[in-house]
mmCIF file of C-alpha atoms in Angstrom:
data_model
loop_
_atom_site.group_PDB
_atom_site.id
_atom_site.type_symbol
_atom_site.label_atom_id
_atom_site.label_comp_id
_atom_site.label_asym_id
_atom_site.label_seq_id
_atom_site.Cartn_x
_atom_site.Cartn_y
_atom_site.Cartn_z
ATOM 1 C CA UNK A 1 0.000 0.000 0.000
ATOM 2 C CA UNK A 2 1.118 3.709 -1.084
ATOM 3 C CA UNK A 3 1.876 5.840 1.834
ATOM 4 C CA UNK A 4 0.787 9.490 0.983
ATOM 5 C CA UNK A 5 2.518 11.633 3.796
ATOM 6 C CA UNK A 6 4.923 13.511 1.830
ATOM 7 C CA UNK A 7 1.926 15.529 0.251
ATOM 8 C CA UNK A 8 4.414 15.505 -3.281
ATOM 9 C CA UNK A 9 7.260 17.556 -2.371
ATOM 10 C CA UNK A 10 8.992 17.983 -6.034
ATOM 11 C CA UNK A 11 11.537 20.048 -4.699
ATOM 12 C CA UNK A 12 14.666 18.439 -3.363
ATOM 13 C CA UNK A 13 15.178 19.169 0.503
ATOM 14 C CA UNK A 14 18.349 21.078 0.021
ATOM 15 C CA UNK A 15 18.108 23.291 -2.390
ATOM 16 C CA UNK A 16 13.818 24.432 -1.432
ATOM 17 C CA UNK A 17 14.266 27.987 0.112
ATOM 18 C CA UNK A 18 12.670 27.545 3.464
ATOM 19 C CA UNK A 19 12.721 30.181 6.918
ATOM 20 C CA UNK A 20 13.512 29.459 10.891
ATOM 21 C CA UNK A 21 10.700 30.187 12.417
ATOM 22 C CA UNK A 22 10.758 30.508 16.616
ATOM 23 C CA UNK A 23 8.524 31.738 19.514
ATOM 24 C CA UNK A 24 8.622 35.441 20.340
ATOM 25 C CA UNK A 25 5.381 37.976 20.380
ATOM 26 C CA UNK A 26 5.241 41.774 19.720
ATOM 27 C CA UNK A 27 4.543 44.322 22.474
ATOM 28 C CA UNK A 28 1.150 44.460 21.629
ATOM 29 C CA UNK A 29 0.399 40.781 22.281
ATOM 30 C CA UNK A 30 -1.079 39.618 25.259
ATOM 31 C CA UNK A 31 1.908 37.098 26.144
ATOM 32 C CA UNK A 32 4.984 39.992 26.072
ATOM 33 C CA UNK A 33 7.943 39.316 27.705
ATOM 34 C CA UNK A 34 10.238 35.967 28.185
ATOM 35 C CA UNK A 35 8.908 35.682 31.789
ATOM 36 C CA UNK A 36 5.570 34.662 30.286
ATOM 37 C CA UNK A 37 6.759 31.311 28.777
ATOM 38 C CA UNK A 38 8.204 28.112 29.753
ATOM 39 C CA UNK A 39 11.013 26.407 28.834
ATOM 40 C CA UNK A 40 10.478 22.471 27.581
ATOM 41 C CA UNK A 41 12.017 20.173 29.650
ATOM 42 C CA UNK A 42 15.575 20.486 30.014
ATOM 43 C CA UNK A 43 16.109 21.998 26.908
ATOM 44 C CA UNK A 44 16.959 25.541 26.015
ATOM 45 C CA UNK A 45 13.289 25.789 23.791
ATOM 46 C CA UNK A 46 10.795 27.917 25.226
ATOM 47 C CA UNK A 47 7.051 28.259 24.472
ATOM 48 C CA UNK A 48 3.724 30.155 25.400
ATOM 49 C CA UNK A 49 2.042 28.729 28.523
ATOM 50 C CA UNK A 50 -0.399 27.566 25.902
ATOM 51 C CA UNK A 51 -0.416 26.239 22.625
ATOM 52 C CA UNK A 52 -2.624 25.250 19.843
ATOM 53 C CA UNK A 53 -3.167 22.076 18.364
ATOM 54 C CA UNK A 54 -3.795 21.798 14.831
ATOM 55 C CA UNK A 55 -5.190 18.149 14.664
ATOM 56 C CA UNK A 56 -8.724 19.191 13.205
ATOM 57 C CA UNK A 57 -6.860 21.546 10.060
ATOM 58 C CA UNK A 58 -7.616 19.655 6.466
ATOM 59 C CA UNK A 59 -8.624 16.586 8.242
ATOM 60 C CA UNK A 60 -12.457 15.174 7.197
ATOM 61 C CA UNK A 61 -11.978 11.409 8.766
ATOM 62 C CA UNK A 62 -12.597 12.611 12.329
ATOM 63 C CA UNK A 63 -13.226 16.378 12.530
ATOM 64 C CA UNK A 64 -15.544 19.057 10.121
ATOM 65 C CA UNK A 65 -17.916 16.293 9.635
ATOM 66 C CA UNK A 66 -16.363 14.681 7.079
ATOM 67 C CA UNK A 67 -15.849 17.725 5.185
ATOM 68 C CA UNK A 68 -13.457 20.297 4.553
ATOM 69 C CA UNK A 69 -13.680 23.557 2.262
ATOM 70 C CA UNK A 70 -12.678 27.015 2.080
ATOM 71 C CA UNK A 71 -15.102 28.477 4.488
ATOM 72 C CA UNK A 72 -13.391 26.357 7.188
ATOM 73 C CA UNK A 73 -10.070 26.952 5.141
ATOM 74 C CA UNK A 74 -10.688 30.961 6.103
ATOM 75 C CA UNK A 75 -12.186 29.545 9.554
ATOM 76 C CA UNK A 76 -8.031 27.982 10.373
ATOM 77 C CA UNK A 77 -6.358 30.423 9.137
ATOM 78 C CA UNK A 78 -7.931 33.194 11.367
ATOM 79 C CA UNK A 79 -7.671 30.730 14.308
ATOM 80 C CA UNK A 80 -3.804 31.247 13.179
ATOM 81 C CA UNK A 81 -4.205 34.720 12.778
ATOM 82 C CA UNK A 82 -5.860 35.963 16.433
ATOM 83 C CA UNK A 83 -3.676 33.259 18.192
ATOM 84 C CA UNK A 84 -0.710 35.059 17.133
ATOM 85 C CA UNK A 85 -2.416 38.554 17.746
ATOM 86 C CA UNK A 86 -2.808 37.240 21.489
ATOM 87 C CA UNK A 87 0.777 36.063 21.956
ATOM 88 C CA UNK A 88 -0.412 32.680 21.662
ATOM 89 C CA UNK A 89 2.958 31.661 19.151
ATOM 90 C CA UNK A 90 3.321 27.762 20.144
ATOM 91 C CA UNK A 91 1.239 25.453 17.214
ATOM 92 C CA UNK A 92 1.600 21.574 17.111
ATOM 93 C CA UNK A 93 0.834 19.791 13.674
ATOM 94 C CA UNK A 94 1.823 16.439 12.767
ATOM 95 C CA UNK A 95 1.954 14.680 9.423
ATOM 96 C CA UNK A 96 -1.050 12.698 9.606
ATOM 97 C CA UNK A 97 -2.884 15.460 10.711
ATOM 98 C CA UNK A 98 -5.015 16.458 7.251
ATOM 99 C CA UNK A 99 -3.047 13.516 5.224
ATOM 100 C CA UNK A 100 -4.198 11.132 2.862
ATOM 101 C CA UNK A 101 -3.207 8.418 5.084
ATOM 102 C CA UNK A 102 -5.519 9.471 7.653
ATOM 103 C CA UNK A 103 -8.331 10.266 4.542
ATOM 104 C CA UNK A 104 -7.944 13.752 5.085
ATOM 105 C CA UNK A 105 -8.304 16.226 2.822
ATOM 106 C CA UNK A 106 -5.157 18.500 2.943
ATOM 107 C CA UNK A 107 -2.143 17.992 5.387
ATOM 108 C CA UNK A 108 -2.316 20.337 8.535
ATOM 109 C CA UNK A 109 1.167 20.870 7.916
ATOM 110 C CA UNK A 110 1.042 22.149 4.373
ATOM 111 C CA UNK A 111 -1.676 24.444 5.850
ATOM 112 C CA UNK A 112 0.202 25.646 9.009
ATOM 113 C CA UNK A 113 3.665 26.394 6.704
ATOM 114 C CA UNK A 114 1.190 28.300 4.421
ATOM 115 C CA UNK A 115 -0.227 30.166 7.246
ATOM 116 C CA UNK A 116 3.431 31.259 8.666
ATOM 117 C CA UNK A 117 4.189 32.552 5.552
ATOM 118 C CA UNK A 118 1.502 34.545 4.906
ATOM 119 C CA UNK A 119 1.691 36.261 8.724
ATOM 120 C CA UNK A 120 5.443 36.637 7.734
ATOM 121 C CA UNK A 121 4.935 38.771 5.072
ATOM 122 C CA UNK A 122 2.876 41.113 6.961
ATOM 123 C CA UNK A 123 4.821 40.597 9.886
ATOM 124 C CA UNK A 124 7.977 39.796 9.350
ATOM 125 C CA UNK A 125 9.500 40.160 12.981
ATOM 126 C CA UNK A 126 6.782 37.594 14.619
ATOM 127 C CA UNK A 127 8.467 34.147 15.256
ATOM 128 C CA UNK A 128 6.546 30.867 15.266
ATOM 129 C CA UNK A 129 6.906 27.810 17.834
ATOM 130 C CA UNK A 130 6.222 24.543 15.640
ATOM 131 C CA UNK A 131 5.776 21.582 17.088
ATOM 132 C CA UNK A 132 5.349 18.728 14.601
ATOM 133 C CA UNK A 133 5.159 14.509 14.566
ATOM 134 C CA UNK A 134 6.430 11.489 13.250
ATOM 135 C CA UNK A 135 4.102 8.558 12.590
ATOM 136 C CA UNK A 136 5.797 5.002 13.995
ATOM 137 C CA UNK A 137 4.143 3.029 11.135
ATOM 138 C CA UNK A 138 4.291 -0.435 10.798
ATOM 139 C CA UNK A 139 6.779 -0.301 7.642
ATOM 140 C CA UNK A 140 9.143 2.759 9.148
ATOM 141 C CA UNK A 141 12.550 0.687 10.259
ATOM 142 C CA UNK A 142 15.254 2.231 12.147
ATOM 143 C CA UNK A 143 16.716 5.603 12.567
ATOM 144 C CA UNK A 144 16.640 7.213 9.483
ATOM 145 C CA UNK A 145 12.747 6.918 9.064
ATOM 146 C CA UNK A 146 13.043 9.578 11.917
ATOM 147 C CA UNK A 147 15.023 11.338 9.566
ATOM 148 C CA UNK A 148 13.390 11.041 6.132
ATOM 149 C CA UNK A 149 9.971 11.488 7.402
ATOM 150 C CA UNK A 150 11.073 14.883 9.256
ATOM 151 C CA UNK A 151 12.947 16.061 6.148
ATOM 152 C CA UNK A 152 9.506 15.328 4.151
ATOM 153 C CA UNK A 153 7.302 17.578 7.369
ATOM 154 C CA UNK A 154 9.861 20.113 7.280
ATOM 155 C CA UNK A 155 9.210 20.211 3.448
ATOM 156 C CA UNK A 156 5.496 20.640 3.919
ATOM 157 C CA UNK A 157 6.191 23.272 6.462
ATOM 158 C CA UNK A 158 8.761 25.600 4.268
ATOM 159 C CA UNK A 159 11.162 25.666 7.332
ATOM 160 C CA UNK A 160 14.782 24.485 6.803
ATOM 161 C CA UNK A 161 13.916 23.676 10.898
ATOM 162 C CA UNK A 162 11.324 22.819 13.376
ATOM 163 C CA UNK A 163 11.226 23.955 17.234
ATOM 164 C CA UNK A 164 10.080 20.520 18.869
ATOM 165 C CA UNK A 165 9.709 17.343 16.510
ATOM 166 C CA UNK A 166 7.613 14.135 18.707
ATOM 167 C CA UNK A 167 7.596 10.763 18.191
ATOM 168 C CA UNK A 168 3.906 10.558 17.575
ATOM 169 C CA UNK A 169 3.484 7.255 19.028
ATOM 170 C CA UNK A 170 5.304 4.054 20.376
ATOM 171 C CA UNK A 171 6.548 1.566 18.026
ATOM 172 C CA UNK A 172 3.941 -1.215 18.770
ATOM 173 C CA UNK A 173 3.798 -3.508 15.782
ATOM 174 C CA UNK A 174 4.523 -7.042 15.614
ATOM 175 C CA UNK A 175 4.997 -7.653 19.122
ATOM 176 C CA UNK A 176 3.873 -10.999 19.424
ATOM 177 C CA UNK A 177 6.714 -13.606 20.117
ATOM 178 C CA UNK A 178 9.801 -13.020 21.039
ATOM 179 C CA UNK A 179 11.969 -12.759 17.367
ATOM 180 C CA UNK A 180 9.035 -10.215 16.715
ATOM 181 C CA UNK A 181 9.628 -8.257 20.078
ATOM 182 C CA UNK A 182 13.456 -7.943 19.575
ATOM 183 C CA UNK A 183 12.767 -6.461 16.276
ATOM 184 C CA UNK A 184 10.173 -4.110 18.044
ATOM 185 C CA UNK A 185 12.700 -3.037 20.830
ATOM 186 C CA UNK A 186 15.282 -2.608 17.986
ATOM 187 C CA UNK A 187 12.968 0.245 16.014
ATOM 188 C CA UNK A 188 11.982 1.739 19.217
ATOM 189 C CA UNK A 189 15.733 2.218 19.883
ATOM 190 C CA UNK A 190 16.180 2.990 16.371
ATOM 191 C CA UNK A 191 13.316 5.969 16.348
ATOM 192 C CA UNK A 192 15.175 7.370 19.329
ATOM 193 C CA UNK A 193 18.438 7.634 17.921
ATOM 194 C CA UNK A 194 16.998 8.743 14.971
ATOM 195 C CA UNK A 195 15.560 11.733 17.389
ATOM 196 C CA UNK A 196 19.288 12.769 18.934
ATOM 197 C CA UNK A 197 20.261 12.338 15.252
ATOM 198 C CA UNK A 198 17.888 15.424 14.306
ATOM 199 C CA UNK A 199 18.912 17.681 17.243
ATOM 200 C CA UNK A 200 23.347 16.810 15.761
ATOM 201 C CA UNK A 201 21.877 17.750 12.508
ATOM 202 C CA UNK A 202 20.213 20.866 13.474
ATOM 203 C CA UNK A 203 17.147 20.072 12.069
ATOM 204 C CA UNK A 204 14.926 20.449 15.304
ATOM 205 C CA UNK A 205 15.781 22.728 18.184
ATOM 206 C CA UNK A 206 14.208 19.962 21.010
ATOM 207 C CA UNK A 207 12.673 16.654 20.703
ATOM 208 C CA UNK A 208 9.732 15.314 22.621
ATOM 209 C CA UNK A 209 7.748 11.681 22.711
ATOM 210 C CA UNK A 210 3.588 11.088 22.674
ATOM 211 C CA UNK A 211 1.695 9.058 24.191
ATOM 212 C CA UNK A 212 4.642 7.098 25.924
ATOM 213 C CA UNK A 213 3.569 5.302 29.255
ATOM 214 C CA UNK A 214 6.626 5.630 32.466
ATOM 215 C CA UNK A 215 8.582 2.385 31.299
ATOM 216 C CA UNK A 216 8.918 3.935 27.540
ATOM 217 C CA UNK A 217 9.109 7.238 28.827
ATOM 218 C CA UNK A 218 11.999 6.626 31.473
ATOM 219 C CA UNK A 219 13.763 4.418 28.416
ATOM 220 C CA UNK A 220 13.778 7.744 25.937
ATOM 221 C CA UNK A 221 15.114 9.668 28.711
ATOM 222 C CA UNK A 222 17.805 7.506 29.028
ATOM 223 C CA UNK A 223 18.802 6.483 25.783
ATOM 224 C CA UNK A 224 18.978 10.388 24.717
ATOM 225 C CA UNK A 225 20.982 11.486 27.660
ATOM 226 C CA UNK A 226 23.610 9.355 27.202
ATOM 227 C CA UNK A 227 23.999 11.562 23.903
ATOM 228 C CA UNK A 228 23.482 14.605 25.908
ATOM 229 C CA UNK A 229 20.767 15.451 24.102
ATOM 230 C CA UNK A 230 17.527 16.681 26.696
ATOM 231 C CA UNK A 231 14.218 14.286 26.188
ATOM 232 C CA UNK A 232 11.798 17.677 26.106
ATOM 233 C CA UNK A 233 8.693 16.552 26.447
ATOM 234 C CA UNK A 234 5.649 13.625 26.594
ATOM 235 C CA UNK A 235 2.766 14.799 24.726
ATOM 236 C CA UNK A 236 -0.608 13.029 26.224
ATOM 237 C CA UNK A 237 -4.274 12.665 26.517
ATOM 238 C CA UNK A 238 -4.834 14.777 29.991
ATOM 239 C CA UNK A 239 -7.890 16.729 30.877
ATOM 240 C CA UNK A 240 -10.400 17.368 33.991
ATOM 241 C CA UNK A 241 -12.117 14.575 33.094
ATOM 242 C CA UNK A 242 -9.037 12.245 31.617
ATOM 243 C CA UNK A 243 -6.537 12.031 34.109
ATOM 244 C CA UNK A 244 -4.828 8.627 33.005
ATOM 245 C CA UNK A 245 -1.435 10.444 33.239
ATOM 246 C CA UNK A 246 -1.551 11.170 36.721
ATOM 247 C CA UNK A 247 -2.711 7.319 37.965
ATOM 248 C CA UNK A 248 -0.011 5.542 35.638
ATOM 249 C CA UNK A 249 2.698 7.240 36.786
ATOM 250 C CA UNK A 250 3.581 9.511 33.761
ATOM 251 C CA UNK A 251 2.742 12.620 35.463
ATOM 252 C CA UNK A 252 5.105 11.986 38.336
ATOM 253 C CA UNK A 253 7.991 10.875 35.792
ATOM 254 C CA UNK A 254 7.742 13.937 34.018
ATOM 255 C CA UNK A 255 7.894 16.130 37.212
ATOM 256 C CA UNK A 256 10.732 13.417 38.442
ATOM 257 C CA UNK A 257 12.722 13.717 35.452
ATOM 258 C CA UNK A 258 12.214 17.470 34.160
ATOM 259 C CA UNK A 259 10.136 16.683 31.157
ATOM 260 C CA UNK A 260 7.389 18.776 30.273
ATOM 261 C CA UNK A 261 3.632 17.450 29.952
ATOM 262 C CA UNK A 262 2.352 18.816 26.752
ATOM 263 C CA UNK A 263 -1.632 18.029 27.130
ATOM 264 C CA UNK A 264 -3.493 17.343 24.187
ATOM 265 C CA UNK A 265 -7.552 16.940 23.987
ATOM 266 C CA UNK A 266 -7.608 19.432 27.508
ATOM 267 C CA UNK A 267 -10.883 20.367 26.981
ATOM 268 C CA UNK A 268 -11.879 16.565 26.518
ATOM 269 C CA UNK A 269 -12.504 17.400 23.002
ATOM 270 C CA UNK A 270 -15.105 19.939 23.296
ATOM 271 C CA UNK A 271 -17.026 17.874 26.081
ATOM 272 C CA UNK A 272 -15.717 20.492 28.884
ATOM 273 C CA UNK A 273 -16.917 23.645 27.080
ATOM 274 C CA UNK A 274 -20.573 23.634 28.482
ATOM 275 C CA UNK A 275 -21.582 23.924 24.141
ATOM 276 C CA UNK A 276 -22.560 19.949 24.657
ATOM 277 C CA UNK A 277 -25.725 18.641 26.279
ATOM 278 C CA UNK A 278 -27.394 15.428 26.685
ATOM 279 C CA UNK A 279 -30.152 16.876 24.183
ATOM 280 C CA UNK A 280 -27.117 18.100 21.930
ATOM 281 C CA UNK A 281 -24.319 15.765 21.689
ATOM 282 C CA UNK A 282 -21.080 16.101 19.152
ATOM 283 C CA UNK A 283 -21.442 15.362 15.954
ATOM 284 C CA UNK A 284 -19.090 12.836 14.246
ATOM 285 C CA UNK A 285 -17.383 9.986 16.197
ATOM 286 C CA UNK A 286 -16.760 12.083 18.864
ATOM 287 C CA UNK A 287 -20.613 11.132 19.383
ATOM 288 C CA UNK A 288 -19.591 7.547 20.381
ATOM 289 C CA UNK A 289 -17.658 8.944 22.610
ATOM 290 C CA UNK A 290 -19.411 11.911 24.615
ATOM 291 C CA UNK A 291 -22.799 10.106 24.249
ATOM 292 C CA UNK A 292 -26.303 11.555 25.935
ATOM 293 C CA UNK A 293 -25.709 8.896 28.781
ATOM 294 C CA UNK A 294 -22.326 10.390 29.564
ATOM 295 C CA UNK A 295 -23.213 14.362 28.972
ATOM 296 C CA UNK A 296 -25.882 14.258 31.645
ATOM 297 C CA UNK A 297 -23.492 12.356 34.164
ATOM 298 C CA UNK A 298 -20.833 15.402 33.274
ATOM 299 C CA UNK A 299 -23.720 18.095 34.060
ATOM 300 C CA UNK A 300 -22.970 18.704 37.976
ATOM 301 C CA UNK A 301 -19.435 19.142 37.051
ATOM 302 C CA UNK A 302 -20.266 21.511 33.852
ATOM 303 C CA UNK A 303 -22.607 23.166 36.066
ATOM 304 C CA UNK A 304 -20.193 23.530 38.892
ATOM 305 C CA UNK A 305 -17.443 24.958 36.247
ATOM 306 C CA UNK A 306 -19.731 27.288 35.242
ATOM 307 C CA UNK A 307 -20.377 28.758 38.507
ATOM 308 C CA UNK A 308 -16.483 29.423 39.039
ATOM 309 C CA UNK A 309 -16.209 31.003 36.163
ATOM 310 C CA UNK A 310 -19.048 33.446 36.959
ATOM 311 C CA UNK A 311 -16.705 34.601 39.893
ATOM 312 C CA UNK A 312 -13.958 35.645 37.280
ATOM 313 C CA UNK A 313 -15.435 36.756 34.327
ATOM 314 C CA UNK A 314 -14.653 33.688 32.311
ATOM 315 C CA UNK A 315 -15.694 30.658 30.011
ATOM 316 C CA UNK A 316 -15.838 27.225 31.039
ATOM 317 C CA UNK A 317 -13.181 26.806 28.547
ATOM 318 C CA UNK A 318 -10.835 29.132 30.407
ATOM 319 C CA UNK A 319 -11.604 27.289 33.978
ATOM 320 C CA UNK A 320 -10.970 24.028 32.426
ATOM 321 C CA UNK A 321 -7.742 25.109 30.824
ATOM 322 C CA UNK A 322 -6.651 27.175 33.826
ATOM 323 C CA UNK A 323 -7.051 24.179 36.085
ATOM 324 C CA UNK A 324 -4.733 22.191 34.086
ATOM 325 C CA UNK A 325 -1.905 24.902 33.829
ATOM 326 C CA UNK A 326 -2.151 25.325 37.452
ATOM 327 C CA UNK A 327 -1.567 21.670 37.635
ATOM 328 C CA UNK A 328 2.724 22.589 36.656
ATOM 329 C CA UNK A 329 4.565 21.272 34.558
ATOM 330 C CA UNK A 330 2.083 21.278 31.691
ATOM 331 C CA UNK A 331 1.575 22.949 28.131
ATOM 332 C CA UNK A 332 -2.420 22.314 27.185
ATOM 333 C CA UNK A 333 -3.124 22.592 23.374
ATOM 334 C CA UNK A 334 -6.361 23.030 22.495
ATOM 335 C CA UNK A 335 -7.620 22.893 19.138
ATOM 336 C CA UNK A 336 -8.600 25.967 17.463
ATOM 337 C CA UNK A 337 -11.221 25.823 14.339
ATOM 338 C CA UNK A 338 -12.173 29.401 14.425
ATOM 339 C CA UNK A 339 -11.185 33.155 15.625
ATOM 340 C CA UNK A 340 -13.717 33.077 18.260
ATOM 341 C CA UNK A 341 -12.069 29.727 19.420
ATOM 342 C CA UNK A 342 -8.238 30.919 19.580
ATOM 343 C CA UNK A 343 -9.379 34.336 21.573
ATOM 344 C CA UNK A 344 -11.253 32.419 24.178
ATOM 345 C CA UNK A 345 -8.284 29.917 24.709
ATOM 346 C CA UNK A 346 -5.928 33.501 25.253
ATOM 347 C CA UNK A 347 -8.494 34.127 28.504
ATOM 348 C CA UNK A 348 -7.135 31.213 30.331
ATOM 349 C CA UNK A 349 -4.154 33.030 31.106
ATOM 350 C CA UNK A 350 -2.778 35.288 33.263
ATOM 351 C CA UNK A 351 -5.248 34.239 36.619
ATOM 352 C CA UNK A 352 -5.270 31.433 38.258
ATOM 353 C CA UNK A 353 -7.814 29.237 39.757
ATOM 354 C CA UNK A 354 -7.484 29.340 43.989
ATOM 355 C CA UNK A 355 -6.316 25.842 45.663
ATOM 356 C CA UNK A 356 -9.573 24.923 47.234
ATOM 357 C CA UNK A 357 -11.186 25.389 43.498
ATOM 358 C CA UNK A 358 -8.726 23.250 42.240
ATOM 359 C CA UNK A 359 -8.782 20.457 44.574
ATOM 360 C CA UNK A 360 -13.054 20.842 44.799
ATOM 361 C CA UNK A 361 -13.267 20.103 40.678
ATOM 362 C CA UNK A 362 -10.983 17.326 40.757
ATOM 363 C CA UNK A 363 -13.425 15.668 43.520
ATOM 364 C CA UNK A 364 -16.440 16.497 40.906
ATOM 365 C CA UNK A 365 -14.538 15.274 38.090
ATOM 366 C CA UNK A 366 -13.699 11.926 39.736
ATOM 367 C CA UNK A 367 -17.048 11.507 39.714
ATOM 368 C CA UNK A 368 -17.338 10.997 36.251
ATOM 369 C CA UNK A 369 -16.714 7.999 34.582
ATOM 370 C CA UNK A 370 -13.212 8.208 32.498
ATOM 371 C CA UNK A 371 -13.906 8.024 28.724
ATOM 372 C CA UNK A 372 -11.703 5.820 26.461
ATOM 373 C CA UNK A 373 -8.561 7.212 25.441
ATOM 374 C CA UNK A 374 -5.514 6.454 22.447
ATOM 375 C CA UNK A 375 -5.052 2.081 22.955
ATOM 376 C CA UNK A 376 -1.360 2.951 22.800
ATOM 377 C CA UNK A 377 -1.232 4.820 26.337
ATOM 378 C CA UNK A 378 -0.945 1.727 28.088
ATOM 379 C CA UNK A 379 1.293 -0.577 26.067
#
């Protein structure tokens, strides 16, 4: 089977004319000085307090109900547009995100490197944070995957560099037996290397891991130090009401170790935002997920949310995401379709939530039963 991921880059990667593109907003952004981001890990990269995720750009096989088009093209690009005007400079892609692997309809990075460009020319001082993946697919042997599959991103992005490149996922395939499992352990090693091998060549400034449980995580951390090179950061499923990273012991080994949390799906997809009811569930698959039966056990917790946010002047969306920021050691990235979206997300920062609100929606939360997350978390 044809693997689509490279979205045709004709050019070769060493002669395309691409720009380095970092993190730093103008005085008139919200987010202003240094003091107002954090660095990743033990690394020397530093981002916003809060990112965006870029997961639901050109993709039609989970988000936009199947259908993408240049009203929701305009829609992305002015979730770009006012993240950037609110300091908001940190975006993470990844190249299944929009591809035709994933059935999607155009790749988010193709779209984000577009987007960069454009804000360049009218800004030319503004810096980006980009934060993109590689895909641990079941053909992709050995260390220079890593490498060949980040030359293709950085391709799609126009950068000659990225900030922070993830392994998107663990190498799970063909681990039954023991021959099979050697050659599993062998790749995983091999994607790592192929990781420190990116940071020697200069083509990423940090690297990061996703959806690694401890034993992986701890193994990464490892295996790069002993090339000096920092592990940055474990990008997982962590919200209110998904806290898997905090009972298996990933939460703790990133605080242990130094390696930053970056939290993807922190407003549980949507579920968190008060928009959903039990009358008005999600659309798409995310409607086998946040079904009626669940939305109406969420209510005392939406309601309860709500009521906090009455006492500062802000969204359920801004609670939610404050609560995890005030948790340390974590970079939430919501997804942003729209303007309206991206400006909201900017209101979660700069407060903070008080200690007895934080421990008294963690007691509601755990009320709710935990909804099914990525399989991979706990391999």
């Amino acid at each position: 089977m044809a693997l689509h991921l490279s979205n045709a880059c004709l050019c070769a990667f060493s002669h395309r004319k691409v720009q380095r593109i970092r993190a730093v907003a103008s005085e008139d952004f919200a987010i202003k000085t240094e003091e107002d981001k954090v660095k990743l890990g033990g690394s020397d990269l530093k981002v916003t307090k809060l990112g965006i995720g870029a997961w639901s750009w050109g993709d039609t096989s989970y988000w936009n109900n199947f259908e993408w088009d240049d009203r929701k093209m305009k829609a992305a690009k002015a979730a770009f547009d006012s993240s950037v005007d609110c300091g908001i400079t940190f975006f993470d892609t990844a190249e299944v995100y929009g591809s035709r692997f994933s059935l999607g309809a155009i790749n988010s990075e193709t779209l984000l490197g577009r987007f960069i460009k454009e804000r360049k020319e009218r800004n030319p001082e503004v810096e980006i944070s980009v934060a993109t993946k590689f895909a641990a697919l079941p053909w992709r042997l050995g260390r220079q995957s890593v490498l060949t599959a980040l030359k293709d991103s950085l391709c799609r992005l126009g950068l000659s560099s990225v900030d922070l490149y993830q392994l998107h996922w663990p190498g799970v395939w063909g681990n039954e037996g023991r021959k099979k499992l050697s050659l599993l352990e062998n790749d995983f090693s091999g994607y790592i290397d192929g990781l420190g091998d990116a940071v020697e060549q200069g083509l990423v400034k940090a690297v990061g891991v996703s959806n690694y449980n401890e034993k992986r995580l701890r193994k990464a951390y490892e295996q790069l130090g002993k090339r000096g090179v920092p592990l940055a950061s474990n990008q997982v499923n962590y919200s209110l009401i998904y806290r898997l990273p905090e009972e298996n012991g990933v939460k703790t080994t990133c605080d242990e170790l130094g390696i930053s949390l970056i939290a993807y799906s922190p407003i549980a997809q949507g579920a968190l935002t008060g928009k959903y009811t039990p009358e008005k569930p999600p659309t798409g698959p995310r409607r086998q997920i946040y079904t009626p039966e669940f939305l109406t056990r969420l209510q005392p917790l939406i309601n309860r949310i709500k009521e906090i946010g009455q006492t500062y002047g802000k969204t359920p969306t801004q609670v939610v995401l404050n609560w995890l920021i005030a948790q340390e050691n974590v970079v939430p990235i919501p997804g942003a379709k729209n303007k309206e979206q991206a400006t909201e997300f900017a209101g979660a920062l700069g407060w903070r939530l008080s200690d007895e609100e934080i421990v008294e929606l963690r007691s509601l939360a755990s009320e709710t039963k935990p909804v099914t997350g990525f399989p991979v978390e706990k391999l």
